[in-house]
CSV table of C-alpha atoms in Angstrom, one decimal:
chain,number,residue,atom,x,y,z
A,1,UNK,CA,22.5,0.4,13.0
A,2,UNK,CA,19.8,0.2,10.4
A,3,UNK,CA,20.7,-4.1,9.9
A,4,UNK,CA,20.3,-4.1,13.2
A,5,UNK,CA,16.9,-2.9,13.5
A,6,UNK,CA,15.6,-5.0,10.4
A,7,UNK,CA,17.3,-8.2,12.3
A,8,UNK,CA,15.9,-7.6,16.2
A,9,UNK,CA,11.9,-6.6,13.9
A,10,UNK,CA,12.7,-10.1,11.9
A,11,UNK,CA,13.0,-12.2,14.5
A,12,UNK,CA,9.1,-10.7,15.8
A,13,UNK,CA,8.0,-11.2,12.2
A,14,UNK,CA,9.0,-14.7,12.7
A,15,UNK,CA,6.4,-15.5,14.9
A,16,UNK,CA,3.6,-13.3,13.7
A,17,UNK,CA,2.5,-16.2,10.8
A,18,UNK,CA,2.5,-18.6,14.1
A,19,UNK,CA,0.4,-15.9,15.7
A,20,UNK,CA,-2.0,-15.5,13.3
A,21,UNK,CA,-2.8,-19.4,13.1
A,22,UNK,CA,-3.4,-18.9,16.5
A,23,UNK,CA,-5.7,-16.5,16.8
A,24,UNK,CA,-7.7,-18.2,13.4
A,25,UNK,CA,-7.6,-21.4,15.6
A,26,UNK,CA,-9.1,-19.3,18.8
A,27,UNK,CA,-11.9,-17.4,16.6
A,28,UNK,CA,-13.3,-20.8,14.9
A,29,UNK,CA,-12.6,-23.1,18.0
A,30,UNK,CA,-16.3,-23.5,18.8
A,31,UNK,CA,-16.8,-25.8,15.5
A,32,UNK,CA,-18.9,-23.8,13.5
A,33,UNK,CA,-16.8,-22.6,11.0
A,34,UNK,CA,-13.6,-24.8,11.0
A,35,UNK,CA,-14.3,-28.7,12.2
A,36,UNK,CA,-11.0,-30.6,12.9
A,37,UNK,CA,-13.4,-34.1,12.3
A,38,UNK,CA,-13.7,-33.6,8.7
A,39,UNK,CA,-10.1,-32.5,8.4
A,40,UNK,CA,-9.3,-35.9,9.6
A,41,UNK,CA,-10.7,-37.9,7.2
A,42,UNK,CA,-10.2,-35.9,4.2
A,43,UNK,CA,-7.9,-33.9,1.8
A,44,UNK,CA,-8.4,-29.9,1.9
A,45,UNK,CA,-6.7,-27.0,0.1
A,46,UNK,CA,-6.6,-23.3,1.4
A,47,UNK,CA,-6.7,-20.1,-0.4
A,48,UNK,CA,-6.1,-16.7,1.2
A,49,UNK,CA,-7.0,-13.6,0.3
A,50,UNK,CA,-7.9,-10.1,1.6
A,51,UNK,CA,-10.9,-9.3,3.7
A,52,UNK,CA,-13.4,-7.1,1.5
A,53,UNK,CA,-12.0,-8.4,-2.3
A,54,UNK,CA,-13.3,-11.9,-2.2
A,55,UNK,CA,-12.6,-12.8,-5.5
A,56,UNK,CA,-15.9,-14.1,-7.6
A,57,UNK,CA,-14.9,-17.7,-8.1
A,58,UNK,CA,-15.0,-18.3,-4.4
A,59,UNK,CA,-18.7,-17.7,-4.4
A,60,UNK,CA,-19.5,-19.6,-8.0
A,61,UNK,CA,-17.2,-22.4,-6.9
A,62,UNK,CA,-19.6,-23.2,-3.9
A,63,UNK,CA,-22.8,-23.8,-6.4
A,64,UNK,CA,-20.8,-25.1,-9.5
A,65,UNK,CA,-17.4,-26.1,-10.9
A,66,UNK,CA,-15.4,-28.1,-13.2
A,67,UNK,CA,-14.2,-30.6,-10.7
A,68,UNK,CA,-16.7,-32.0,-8.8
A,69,UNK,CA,-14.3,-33.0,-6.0
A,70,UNK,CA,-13.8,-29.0,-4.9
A,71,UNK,CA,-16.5,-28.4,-2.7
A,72,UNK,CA,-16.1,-25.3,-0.7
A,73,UNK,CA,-16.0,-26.2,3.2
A,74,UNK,CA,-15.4,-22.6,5.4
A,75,UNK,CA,-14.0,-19.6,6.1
A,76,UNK,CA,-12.8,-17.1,8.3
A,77,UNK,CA,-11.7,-13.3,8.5
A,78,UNK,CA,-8.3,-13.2,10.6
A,79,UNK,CA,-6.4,-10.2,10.9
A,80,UNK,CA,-7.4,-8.1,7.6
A,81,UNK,CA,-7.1,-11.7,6.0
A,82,UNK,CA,-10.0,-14.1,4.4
A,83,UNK,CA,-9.1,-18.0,4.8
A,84,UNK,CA,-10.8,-20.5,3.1
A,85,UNK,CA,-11.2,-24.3,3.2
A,86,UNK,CA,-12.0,-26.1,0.1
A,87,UNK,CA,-12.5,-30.1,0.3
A,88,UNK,CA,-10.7,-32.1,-2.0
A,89,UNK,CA,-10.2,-35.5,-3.3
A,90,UNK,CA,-6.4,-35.4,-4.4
A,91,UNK,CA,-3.2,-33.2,-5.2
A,92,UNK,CA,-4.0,-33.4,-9.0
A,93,UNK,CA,-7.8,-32.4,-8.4
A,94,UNK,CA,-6.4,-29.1,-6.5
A,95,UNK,CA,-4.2,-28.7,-9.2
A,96,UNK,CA,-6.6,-28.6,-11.9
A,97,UNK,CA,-8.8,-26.1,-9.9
A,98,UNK,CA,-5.9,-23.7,-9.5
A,99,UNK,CA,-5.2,-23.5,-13.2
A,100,UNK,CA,-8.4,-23.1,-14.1
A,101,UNK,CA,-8.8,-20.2,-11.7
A,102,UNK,CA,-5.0,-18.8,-12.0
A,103,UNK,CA,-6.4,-16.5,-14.8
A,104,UNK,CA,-9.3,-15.0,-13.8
A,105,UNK,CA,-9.4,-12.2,-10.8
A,106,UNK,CA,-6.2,-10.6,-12.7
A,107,UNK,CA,-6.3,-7.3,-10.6
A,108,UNK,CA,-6.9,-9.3,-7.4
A,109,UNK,CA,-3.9,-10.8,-4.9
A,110,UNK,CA,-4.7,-14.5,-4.2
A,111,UNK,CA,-3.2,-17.5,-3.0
A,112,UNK,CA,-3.7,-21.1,-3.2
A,113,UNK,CA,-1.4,-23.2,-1.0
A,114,UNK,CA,-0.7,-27.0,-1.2
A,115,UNK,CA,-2.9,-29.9,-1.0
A,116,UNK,CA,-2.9,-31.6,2.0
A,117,UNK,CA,-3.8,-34.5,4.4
A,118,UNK,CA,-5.6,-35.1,7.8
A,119,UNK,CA,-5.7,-32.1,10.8
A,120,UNK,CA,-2.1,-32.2,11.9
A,121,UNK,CA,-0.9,-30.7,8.7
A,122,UNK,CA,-3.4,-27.6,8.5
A,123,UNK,CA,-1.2,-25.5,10.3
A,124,UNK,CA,1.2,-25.8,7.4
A,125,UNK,CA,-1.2,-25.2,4.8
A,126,UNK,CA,-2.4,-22.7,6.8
A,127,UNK,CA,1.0,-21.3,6.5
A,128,UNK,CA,1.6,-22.2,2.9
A,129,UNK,CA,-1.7,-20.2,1.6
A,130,UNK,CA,-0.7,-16.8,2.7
A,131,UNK,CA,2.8,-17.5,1.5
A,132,UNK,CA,1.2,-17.8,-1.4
A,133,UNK,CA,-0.6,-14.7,-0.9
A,134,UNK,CA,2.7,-13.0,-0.4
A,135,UNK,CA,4.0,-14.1,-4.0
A,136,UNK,CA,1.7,-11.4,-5.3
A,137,UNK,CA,3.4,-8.3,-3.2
A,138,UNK,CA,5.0,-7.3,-7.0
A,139,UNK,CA,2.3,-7.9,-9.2
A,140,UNK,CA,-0.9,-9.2,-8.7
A,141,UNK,CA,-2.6,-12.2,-9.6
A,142,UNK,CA,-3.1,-16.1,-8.7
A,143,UNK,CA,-0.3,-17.8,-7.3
A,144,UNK,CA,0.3,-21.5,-6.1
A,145,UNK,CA,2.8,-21.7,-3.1
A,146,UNK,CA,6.2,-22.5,-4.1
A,147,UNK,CA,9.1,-22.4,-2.0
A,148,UNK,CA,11.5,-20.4,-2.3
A,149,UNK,CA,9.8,-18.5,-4.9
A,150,UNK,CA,10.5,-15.3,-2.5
A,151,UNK,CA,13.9,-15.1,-1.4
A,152,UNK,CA,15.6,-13.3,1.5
A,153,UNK,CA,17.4,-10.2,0.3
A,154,UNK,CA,21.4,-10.6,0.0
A,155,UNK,CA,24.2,-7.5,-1.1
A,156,UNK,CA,24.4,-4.6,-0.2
A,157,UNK,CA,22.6,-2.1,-2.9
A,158,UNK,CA,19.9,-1.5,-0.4
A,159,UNK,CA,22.1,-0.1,2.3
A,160,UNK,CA,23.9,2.4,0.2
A,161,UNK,CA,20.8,3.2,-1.3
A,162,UNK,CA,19.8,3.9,1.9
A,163,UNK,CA,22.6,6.2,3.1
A,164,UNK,CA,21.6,8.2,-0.4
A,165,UNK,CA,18.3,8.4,0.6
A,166,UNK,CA,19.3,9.9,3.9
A,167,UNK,CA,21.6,12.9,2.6
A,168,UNK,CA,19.3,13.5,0.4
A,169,UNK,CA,16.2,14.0,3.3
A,170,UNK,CA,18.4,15.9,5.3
A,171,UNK,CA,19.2,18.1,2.2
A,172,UNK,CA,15.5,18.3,1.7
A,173,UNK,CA,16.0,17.1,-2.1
A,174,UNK,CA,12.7,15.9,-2.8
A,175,UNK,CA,13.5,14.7,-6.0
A,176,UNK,CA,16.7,12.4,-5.2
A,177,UNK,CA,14.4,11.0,-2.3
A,178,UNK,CA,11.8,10.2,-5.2
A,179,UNK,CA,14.4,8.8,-7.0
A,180,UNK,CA,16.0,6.9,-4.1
A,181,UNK,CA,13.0,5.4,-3.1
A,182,UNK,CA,12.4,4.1,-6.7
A,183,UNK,CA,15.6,2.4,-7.1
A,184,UNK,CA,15.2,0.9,-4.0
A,185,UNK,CA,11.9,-1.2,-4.6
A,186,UNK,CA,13.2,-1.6,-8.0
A,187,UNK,CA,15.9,-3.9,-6.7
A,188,UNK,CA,13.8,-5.7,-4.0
A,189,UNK,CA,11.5,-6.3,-7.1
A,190,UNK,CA,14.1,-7.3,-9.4
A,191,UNK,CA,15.1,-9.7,-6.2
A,192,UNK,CA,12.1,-10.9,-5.8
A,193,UNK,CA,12.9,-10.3,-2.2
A,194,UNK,CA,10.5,-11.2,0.6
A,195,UNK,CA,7.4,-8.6,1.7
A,196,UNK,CA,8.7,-8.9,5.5
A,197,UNK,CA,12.1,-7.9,4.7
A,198,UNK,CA,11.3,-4.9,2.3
A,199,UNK,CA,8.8,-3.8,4.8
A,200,UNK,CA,10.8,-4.0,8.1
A,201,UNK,CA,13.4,-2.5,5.8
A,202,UNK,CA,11.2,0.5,5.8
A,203,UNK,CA,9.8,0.5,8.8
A,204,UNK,CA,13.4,0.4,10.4
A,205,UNK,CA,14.3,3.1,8.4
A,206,UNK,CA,11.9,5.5,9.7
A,207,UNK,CA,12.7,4.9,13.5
A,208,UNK,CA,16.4,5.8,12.4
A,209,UNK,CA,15.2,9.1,10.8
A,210,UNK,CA,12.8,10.3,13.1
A,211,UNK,CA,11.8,7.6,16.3
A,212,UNK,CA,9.5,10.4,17.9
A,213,UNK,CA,7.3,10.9,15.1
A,214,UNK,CA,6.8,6.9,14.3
A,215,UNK,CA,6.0,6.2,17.8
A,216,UNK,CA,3.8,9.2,18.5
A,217,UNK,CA,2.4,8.4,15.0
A,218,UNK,CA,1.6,4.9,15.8
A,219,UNK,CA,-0.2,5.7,19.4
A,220,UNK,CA,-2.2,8.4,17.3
A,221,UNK,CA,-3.2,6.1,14.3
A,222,UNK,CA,-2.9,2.6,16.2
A,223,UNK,CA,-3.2,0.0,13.8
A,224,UNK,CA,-3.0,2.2,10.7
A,225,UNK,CA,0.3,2.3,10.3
A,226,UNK,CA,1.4,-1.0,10.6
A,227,UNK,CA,-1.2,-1.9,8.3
A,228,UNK,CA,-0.2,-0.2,6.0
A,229,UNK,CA,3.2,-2.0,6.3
A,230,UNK,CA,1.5,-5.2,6.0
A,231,UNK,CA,0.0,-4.5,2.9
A,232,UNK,CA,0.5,-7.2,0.2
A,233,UNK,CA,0.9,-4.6,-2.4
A,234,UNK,CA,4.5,-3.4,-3.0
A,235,UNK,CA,3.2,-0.1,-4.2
A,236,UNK,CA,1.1,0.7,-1.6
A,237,UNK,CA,4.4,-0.1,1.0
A,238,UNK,CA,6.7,1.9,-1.0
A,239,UNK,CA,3.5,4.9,-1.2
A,240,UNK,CA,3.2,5.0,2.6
A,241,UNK,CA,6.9,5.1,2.9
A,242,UNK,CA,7.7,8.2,0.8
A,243,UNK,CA,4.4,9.8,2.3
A,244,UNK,CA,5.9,9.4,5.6
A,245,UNK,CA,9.6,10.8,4.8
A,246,UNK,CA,7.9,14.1,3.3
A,247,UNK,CA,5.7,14.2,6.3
A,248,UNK,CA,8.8,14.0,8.9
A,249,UNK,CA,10.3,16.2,6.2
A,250,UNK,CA,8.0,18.9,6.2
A,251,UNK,CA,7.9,19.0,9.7
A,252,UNK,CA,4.2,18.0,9.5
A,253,UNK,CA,2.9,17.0,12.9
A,254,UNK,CA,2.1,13.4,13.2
A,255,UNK,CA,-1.2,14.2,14.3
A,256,UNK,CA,-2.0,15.5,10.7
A,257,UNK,CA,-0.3,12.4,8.5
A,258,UNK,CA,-2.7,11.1,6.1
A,259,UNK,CA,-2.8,7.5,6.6
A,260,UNK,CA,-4.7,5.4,3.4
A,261,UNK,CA,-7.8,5.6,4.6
A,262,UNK,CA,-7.9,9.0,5.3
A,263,UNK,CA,-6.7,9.5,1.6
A,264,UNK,CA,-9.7,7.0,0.0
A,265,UNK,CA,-12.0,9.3,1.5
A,266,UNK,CA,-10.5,12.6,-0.1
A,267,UNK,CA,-10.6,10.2,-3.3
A,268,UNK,CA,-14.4,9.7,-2.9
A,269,UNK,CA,-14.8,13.5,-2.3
A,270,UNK,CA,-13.1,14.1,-5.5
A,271,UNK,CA,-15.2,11.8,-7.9
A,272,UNK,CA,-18.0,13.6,-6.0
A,273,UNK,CA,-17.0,16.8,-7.5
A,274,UNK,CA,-15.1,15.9,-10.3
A,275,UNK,CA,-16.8,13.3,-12.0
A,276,UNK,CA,-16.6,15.0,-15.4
A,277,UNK,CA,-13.1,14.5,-15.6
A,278,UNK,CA,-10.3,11.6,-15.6
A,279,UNK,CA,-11.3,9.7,-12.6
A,280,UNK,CA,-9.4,6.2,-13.6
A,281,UNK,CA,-7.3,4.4,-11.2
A,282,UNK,CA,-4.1,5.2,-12.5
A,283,UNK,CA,-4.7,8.7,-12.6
A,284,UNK,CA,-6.1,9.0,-9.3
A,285,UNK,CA,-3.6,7.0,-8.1
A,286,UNK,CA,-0.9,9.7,-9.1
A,287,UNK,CA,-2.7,12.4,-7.9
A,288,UNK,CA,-3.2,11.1,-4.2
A,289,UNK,CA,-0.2,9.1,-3.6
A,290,UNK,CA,-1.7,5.9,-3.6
A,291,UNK,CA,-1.4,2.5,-4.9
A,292,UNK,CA,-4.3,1.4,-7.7
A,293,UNK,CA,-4.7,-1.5,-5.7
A,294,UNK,CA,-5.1,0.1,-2.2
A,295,UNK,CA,-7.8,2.3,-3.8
A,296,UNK,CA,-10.1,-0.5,-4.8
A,297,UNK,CA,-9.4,-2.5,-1.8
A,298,UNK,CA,-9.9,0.4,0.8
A,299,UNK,CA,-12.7,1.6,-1.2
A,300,UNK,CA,-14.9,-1.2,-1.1
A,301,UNK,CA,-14.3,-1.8,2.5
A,302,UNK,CA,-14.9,1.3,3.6
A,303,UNK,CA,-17.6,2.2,1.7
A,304,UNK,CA,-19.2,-1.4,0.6
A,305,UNK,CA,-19.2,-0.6,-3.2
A,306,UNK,CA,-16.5,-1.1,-6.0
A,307,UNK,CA,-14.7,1.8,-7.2
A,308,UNK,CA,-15.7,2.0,-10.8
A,309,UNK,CA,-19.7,1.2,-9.9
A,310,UNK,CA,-19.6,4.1,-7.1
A,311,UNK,CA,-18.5,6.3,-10.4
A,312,UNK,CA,-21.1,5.1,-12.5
A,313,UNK,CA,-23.6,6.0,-9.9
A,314,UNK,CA,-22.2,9.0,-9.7
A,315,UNK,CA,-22.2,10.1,-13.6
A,316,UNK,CA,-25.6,8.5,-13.8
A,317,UNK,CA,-27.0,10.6,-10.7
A,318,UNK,CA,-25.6,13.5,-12.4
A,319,UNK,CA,-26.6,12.9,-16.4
A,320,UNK,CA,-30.3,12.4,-14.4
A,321,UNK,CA,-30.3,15.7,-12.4
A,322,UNK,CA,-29.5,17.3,-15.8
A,323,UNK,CA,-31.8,15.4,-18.0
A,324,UNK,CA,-34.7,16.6,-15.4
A,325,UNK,CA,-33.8,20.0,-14.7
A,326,UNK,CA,-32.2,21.5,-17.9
A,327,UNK,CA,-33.0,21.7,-22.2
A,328,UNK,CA,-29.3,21.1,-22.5
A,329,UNK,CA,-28.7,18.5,-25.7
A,330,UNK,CA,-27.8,15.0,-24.8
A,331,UNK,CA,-24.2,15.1,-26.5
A,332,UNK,CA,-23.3,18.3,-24.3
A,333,UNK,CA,-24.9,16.4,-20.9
A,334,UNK,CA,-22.9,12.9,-22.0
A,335,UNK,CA,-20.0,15.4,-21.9
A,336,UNK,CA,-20.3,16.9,-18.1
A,337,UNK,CA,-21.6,13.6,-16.9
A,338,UNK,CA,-17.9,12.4,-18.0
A,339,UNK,CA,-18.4,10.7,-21.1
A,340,UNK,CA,-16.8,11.1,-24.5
A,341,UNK,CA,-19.1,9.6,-26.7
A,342,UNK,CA,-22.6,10.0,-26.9
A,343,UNK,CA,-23.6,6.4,-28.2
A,344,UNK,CA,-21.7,4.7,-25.1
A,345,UNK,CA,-23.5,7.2,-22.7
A,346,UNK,CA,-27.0,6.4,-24.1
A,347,UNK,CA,-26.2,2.6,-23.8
A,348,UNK,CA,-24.9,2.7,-20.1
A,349,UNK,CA,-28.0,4.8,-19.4
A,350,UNK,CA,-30.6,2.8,-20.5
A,351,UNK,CA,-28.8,-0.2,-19.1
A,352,UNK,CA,-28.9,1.8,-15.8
A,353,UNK,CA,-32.7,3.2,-15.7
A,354,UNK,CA,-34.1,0.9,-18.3
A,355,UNK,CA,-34.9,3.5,-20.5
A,356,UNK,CA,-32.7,5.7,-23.2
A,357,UNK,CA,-31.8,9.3,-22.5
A,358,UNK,CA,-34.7,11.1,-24.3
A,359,UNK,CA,-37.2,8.9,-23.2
A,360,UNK,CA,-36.3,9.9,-19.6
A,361,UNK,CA,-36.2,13.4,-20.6
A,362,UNK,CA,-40.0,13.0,-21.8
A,363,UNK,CA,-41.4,10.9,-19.0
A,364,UNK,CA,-39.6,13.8,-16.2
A,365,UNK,CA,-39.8,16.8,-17.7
């Protein structure tokens, strides 16, 4: 039953790539961002990315670079997606630009697809860049499209995973379920198996536990939910999954599921009133059931700053309020404002206001 689901939601994930061309051709059709004339007469690579984590060489690479012959050309945002045309004069030119970019942007998920030829082959590197995307669902980084590099999954250690995971949600043994889940991304990882598959594994899996509460879910949430199946980030799929099972689990109505969003917010509350304390990504990211990634990414497009300067402004706000309104010494304030040593807090300070801690003190007291 479950194979069966994952094949009929395949064979719709087949055309969705084809789809998503489509609609990039329909958005830029009017010639101001993408213009077919050029394409004709010249070569071109694409890089993908996600919308809202633009990664910083695409912005130096349009004033300055290495290889002349890389000039950036467009882009477009298409479906959570950021596509971007780069004119080039050859396949070794494109090459060299990928590896001198391949390690910078560590954190980030990017990808470069092949270079091509002349309009009729764009749809094809079109394709090829967020394949290449796709190579980063495991670990992040800069990847150049290779085929094959993903593979389609094959044996059956998923399904009897699967009919684990099962007994133990019916049991209600939250632990085995951890456990289950675990394993199960451990072997699409060790597989390297393909995002679409490990996702519309998931995804199928849910509609066989509970169909009423994924489809009440998604006419509640709309596009949140498969979103968050789309992600590009293994750990955010497998999060969302698990979060889901203890929600059907705990009879929780679907009304009240926290989708990633929701959660980013409750994130940005608790630095608000926590700043004092661990806030890091990994630790965060334990605490909220929530991918690192998906916390950096959602946070700066929900709220249009990164995730470690919203904390600094934060801490600073704080260590300010305090340095105005109290005689508390500086090492104790350092301390509540979240810092462990004294010396770094007085740097990032004066960096911040352009003046050390004491001299603020003085001037606002």
């Amino acid at each position: 039953m479950l194979g069966q689901n994952i094949s009929e939601i395949l064979e719709i994930r087949k055309k969705s790539i084809y789809q998503t061309f489509q609609k990039y051709m329909d958005d830029t059709a009017d010639g101001t961002e993408y213009v077919p004339e050029e394409l004709e007469r010249m070569g071109y690579g694409i890089v993908c990315c996600e919308s809202g984590n633009i990664p910083k060489f695409m912005f130096e690479s349009e004033e300055k670079n290495s290889y002349q012959s890389v000039k950036f050309l467009s882009s477009a945002d298409v479906e959570d997606l950021e596509i971007r045309i780069y004119e080039v004069k050859n396949q070794k030119e494109w090459e060299c630009f990928y590896d001198s970019q391949k390690d910078k942007n560590v954190d980030m998920r990017i990808g470069f697809g092949l270079f091509h030829l002349g309009k009729e082959q764009f749809q094809q590197a079109f394709i090829e860049s967020i394949e290449a995307l796709r190579q980063s669902f495991y670990n992040p980084g800069t990847y150049y499209y290779e085929s094959g590099y993903l593979t389609h999954y094959q044996g059956t250690e998923a399904e009897k995973l699967s009919e684990q995971l099962k007994k133990s949600f019916e049991t209600g043994n939250i632990q085995e379920m951890k456990q289950a889940v675990e394993k199960l991304f451990f072997i699409f990882k060790r597989g390297n198996v393909h995002p679409n598959y490990v996702q519309d594994f998931c995804y199928g899996f849910l509609i066989q536990l509970n169909s009423d509460f994924v489809e009440t879910l998604k006419k509640l949430r709309s596009n949140a939910v498969m979103d968050s199946f789309r992600s590009v980030d293994a750990a955010g799929v497998k999060n969302m999954f698990l979060r889901l099972m203890l929600s059907m689990r705990l009879d929780l109505p679907p009304k009240d599921v926290q989708m990633d969003e929701d959660v980013v917010r409750k994130i940005r509350h608790y630095i608000d009133t926590n700043y004092e304390k661990d806030i890091s990504l990994t630790t965060l990211s334990k605490h909220f059931f929530i991918s690192k990634y998906q916390i950096s990414r959602l946070f700066k497009k929900q709220f249009e700053i990164n995730y470690s300067d919203y904390i600094l402004k934060v801490r600073m706000e704080a260590a300010e309020m305090m340095l105005s309104n109290s005689k508390e010494k500086i090492d104790d304030i350092a301390k509540r404002a979240g810092f462990e040593e004294t010396s770094y807090f007085s740097r990032v300070f004066s960096k911040y206001f352009g003046m050390s801690p004491g001299e603020y003190r003085k001037k606002n007291m």
